[in-house]
Short mmCIF file of C-alpha atoms and ligand atoms in Angstrom, two decimals:
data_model
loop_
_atom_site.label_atom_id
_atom_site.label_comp_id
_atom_site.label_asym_id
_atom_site.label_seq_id
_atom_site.Cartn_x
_atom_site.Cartn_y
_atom_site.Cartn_z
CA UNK A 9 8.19 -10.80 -11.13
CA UNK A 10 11.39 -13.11 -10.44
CA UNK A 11 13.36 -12.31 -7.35
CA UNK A 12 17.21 -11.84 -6.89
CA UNK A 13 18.07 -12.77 -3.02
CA UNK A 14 17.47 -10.47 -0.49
CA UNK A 15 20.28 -7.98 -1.30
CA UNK A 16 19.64 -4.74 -3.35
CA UNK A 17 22.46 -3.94 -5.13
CA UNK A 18 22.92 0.42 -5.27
CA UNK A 19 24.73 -0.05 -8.69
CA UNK A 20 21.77 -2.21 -9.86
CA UNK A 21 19.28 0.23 -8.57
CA UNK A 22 20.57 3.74 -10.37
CA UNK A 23 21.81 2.37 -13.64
CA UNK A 24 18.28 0.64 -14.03
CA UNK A 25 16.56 3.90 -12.74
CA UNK A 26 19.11 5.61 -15.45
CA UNK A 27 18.27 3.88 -18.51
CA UNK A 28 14.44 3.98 -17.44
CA UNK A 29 14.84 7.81 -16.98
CA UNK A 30 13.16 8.62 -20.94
CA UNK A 31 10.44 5.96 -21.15
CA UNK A 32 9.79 7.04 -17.61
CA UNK A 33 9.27 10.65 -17.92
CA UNK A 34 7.86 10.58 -21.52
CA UNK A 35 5.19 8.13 -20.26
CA UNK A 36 3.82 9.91 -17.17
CA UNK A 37 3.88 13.07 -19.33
CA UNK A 38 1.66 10.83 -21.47
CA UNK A 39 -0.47 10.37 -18.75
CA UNK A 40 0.72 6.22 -18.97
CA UNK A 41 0.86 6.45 -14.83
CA UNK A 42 -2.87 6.85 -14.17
CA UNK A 43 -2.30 4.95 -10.38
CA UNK A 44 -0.12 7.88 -9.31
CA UNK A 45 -1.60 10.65 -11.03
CA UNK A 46 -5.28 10.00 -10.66
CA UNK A 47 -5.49 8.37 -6.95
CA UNK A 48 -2.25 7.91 -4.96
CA UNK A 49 -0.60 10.84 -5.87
CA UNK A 50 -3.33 13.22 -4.86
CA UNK A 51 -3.78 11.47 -2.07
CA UNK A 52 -0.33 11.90 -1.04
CA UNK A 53 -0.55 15.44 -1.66
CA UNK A 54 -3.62 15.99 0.86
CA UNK A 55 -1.74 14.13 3.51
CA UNK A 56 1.22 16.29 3.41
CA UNK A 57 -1.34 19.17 4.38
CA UNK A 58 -0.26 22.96 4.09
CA UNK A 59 3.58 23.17 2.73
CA UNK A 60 2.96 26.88 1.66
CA UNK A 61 6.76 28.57 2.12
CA UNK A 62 8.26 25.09 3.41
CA UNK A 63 11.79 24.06 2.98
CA UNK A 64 10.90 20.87 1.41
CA UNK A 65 13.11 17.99 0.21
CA UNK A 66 11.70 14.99 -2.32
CA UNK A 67 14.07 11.94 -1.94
CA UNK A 68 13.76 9.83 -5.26
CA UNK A 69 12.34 12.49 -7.30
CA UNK A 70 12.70 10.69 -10.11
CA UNK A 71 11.61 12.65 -13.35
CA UNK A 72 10.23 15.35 -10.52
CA UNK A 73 6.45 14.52 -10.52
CA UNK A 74 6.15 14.69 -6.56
CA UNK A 75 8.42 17.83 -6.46
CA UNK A 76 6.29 19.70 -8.97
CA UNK A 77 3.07 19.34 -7.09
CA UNK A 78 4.43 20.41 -3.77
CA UNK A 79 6.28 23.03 -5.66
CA UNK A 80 2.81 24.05 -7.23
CA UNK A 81 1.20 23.83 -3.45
CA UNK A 82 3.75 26.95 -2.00
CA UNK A 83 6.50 24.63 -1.13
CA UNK A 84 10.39 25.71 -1.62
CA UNK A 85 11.30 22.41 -3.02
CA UNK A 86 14.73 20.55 -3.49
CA UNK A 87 14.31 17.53 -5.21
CA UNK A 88 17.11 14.51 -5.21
CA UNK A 89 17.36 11.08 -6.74
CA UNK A 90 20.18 8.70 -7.28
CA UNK A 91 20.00 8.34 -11.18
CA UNK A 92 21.80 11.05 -13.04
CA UNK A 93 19.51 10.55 -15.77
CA UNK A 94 16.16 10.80 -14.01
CA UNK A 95 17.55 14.29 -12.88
CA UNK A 96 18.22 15.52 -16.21
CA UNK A 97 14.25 14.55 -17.28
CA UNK A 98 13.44 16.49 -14.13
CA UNK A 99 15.97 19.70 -14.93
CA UNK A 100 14.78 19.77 -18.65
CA UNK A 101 10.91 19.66 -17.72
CA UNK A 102 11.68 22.70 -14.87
CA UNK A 103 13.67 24.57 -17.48
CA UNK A 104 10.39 23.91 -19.99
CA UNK A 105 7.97 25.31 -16.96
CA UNK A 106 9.96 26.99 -14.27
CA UNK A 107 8.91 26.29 -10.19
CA UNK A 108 12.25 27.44 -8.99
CA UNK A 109 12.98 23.58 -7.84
CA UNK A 110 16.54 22.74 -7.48
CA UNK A 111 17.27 18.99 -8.71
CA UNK A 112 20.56 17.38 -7.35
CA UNK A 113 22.30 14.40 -7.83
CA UNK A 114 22.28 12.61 -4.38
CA UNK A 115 21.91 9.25 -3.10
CA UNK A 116 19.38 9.51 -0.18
CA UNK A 117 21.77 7.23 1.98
CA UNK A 118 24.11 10.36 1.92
CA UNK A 119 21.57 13.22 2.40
CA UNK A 120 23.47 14.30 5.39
CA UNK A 121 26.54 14.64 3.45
CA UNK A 122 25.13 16.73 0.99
CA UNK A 123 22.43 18.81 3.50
CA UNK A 124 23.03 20.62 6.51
CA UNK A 125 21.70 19.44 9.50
CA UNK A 126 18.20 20.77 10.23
CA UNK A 127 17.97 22.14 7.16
CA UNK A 128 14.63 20.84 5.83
CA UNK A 129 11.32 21.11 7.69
CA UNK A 130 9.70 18.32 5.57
CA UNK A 131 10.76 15.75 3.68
CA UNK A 132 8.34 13.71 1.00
CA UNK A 133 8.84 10.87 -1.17
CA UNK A 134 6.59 9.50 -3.87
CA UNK A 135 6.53 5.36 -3.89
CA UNK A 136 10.86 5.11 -3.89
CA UNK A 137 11.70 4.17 -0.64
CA UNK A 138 11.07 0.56 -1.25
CA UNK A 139 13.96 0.96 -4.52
CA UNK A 140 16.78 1.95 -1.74
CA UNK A 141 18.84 -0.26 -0.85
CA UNK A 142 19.73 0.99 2.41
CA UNK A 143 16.36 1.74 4.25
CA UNK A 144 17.47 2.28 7.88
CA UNK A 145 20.67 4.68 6.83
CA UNK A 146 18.08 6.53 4.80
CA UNK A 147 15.43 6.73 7.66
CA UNK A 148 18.67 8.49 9.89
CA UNK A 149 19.64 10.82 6.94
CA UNK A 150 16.62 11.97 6.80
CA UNK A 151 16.51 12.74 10.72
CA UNK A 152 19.61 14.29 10.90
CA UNK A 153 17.98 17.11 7.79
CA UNK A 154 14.66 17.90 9.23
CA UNK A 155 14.11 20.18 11.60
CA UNK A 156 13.16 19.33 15.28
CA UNK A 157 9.28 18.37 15.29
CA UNK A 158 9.73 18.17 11.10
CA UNK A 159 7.74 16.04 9.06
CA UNK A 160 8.26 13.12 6.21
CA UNK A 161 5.72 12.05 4.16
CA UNK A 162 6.86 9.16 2.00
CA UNK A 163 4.44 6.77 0.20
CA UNK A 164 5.62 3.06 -0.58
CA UNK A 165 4.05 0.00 -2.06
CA UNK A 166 1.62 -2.00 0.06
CA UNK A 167 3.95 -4.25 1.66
CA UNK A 168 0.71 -6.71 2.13
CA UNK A 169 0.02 -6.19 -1.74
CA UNK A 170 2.83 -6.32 -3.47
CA UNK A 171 4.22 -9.91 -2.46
CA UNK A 172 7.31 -11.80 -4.33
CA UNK A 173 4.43 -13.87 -5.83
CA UNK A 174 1.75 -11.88 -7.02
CA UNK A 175 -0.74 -12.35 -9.47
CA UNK A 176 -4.72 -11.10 -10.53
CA UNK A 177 -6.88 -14.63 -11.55
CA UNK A 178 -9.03 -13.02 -14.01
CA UNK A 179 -12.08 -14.82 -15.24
CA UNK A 180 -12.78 -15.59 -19.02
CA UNK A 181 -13.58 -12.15 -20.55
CA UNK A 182 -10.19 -11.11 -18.87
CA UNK A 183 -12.06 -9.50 -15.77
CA UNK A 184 -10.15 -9.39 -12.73
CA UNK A 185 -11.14 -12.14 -10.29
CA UNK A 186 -8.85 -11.91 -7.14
CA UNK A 187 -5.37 -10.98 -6.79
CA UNK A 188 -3.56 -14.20 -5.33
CA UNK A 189 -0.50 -13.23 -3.34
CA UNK A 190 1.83 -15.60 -1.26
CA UNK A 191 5.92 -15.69 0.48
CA UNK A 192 4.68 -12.41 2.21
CA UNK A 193 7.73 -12.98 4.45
CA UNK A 194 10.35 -13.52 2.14
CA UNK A 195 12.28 -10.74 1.65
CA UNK A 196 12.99 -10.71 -1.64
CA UNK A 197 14.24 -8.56 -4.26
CA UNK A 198 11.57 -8.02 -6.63
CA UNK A 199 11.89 -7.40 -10.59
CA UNK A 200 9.65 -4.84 -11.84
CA UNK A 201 8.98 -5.37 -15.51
CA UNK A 202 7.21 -2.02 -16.97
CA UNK A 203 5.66 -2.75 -20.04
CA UNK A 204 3.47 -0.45 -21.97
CA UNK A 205 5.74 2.62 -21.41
CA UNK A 206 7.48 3.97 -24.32
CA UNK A 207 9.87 0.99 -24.10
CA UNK A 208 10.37 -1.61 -21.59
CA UNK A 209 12.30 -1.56 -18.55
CA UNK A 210 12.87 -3.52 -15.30
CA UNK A 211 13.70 -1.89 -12.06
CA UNK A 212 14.14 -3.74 -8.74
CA UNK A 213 12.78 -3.24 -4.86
CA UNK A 214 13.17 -4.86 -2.11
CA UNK A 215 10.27 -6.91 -0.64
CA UNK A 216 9.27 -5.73 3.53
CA UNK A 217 6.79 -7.03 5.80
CA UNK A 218 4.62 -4.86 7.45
CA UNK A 219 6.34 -5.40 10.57
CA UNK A 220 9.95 -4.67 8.86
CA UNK A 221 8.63 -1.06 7.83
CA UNK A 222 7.43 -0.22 11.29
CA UNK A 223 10.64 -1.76 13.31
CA UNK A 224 13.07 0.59 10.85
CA UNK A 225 10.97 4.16 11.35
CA UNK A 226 10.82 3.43 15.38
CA UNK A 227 14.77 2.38 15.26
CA UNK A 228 14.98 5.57 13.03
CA UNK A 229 13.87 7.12 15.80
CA UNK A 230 10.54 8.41 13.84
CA UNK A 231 7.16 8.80 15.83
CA UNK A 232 4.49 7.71 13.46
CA UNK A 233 1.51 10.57 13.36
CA UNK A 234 -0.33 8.69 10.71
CA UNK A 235 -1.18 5.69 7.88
CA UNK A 236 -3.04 5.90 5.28
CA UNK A 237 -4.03 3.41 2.37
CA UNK A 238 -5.68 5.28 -0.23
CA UNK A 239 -8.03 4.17 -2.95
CA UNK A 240 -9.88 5.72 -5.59
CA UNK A 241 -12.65 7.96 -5.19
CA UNK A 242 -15.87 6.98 -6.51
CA UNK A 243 -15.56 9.93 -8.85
CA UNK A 244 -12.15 8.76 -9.88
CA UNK A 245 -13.21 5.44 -11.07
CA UNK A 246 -16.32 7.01 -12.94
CA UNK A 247 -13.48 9.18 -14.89
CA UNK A 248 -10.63 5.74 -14.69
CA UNK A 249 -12.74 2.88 -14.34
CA UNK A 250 -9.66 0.55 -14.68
CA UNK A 251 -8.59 1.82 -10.92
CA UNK A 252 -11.68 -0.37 -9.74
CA UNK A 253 -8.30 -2.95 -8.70
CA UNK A 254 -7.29 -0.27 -6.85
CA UNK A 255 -10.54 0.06 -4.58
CA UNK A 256 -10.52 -3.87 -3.89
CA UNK A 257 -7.00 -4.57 -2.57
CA UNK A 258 -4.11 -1.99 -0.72
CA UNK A 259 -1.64 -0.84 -3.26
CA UNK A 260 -0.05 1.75 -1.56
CA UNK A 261 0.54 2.70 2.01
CA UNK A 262 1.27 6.49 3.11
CA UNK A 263 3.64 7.30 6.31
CA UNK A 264 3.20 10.53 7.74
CA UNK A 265 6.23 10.34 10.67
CA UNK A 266 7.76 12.95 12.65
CA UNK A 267 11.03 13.63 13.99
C1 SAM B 21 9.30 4.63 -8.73
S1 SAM B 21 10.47 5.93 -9.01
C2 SAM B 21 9.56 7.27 -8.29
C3 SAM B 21 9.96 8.60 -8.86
C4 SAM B 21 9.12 9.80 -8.39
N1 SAM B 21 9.12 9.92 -6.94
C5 SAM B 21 7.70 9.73 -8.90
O1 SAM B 21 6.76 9.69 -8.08
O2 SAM B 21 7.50 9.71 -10.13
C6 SAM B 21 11.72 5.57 -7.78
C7 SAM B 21 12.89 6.56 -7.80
O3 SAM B 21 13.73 6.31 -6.67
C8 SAM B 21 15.07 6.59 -7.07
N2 SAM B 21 16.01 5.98 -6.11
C9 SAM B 21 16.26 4.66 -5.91
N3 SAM B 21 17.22 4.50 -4.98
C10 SAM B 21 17.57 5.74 -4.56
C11 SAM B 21 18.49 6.23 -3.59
N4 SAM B 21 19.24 5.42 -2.88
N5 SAM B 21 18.58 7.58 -3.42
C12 SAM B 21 17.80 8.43 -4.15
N6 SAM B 21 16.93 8.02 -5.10
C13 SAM B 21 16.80 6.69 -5.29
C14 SAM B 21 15.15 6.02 -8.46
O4 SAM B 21 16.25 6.51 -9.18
C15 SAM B 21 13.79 6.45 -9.03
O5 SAM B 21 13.87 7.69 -9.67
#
C-alpha cells in the first residue's frame, strides 16, 4: 500500500473503478472474492433484515453483487455506481439472469439530483463508501432519498484494520503470525493493489479513524441503530479455512443508521 495525501481525487476514483470493471466482475464470478461472498457479504445481508417489496437503492454497486442478493431477498432494487464500466458488467450479468434491477450511472455525491426526495426506504452499500471521495455530501444525499424513519445499511473496511501501514508477519512456513498495523490517524489515501484477479489493478480509498466515521453519520444527521464486525462462522472456515485471518482481527465494520 503507498499513500497519495489525504485528498481523493473523483476522476482518480471512477477511471480506476472503470478499467477494474472486467477483472472485477470476471473474478467474483470466479468465486476469486471469497471475504465477501463467504462471510461479510452474508453477513451484511442478515443485518439488512426483511427487504421483501422495499424500494431499495445500492450506492457503489459495482459489478451488482450486493444488488443481486437483496434483489434475490424480495427487494425492488436500483443499483448505482460511479464507473460507467462497472455498470455495464452489472447490466450484462442482469440481462444474462433477469431480477428486474435497474443499474444507473450516478455518482452517489449527486443521488439527490438524480432521485426524488423520499424516494427510497433503504439504502445499502457493500464495502464502497470508503472509495468516495466526498463522504459527508454522500451521507446528506442519501438523507434527502430515504424515506422518514428509512434505513442504510452500508458496510466499509475496518477503519482499525485497514491502516496506511499494514502488514501480516508470517512465520517460516508462511503462516500468518500477527497483522502489524500503525499511522492509524493519518488520513491517508490508500493504494489498493489487487493481484490474483484476472489482471491486476489498483484502486484507491481514503483512510478514517473510527472517530471520523462516527462524527460524519451524526453531522449527517443519521441515528446509529447498530454495529456490527462480522467474522467467519466456524462452519465457514471448515468450508474456507484461509478466512481463519478473518476470525483474528476486524476487517469489516457494518452501519445499520437511520434517518
Ligand atoms: C469495492 S467496489 C464494491 C462494489 C460492490 N458494492 C460489491 O460489493 O462488489 C467499490 C465501488 O464503489 C464505486 N464508487 C466509488 N466512488 C463512488 C461514488 N462517488 N459514487 C458511486 N460509486 C462509487 C466504485 O466504482 C466501485 O464499483
Amino acid at each position: 500500500m503507498a499513500e497519495h495525501g489525504s485528498d481523493l481525487n473523483p476522476a482518480l476514483v471512477r477511471d480506476s473503478w472503470d478499467n477494474a470493471a472486467r477483472a472485477y466482475a470476471e473474478g467474483q464470478a470466479a468465486g476469486r472474492d471469497r471475504y465477501r461472498y463467504a462471510f461479510f457479504g452474508p453477513a451484511h445481508v442478515r443485518k439488512c433484515g426483511d427487504v421483501r417489496g422495499l424500494r431499495l437503492m445500492d450506492i457503489g454497486c459495482g459489478s451488482g453483487y450486493f444488488a443481486r442478493e437483496m434483489a434475490r431477498a424480495g427487494a425492488n432494487v436500483t443499483g448505482t455506481d460511479v464507473a460507467p464500466q462497472m455498470i455495464e458488467q452489472a447490466r450484462r450479468q442482469e440481462l444474462e439472469s433477469p431480477l428486474g434491477i435497474d443499474f444507473r450511472v450516478v455518482d452517489a455525491a449527486d443521488l439527490a439530483e438524480s432521485f426524488r426526495a423520499r424516494s427510497f426506504d433503504i439504502v445499502t452499500s457493500c464495502c464502497a463508501l470508503q472509495d468516495m471521495p466526498d463522504i459527508p455530501r454522500v451521507l446528506r444525499a442519501v438523507r434527502e432519498i430515504l424515506t422518514p424513519g428509512g434505513r442504510f445499511v452500508p458496510s466499509v473496511v475496518h477503519p482499525c484494520a485497514d491502516t496506511p501501514f499494514r502488514e501480516w508477519e508470517r512465520d517460516a512456513t508462511g503462516r500468518k503470525r500477527w497483522l502489524c498495523i500503525d499511522r492509524y490517524f493519518d488520513r491517508e489515501v490508500i493504494e489498493n493493489r489487487w493481484l490474483g484477479w484476472p489482471y491486476e489493478f489498483t484502486t484507491f480509498a481514503r483512510h478514517l479513524t473510527l472517530e471520523d466515521w462516527f462524527t460524519m453519520i451524526l453531522d449527517a444527521r443519521f441515528s446509529i441503530r447498530a454495529l456490527s464486525e462480522p467474522r467467519p462462522t466456524e462452519q465457514t472456515l471448515r468450508e474456507y479455512p484461509d478466512l481463519e485471518d478473518a476470525a483474528r482481527v476486524p476487517y469489516y465494520l457494518i452501519f445499520d443508521l437511520i434517518s
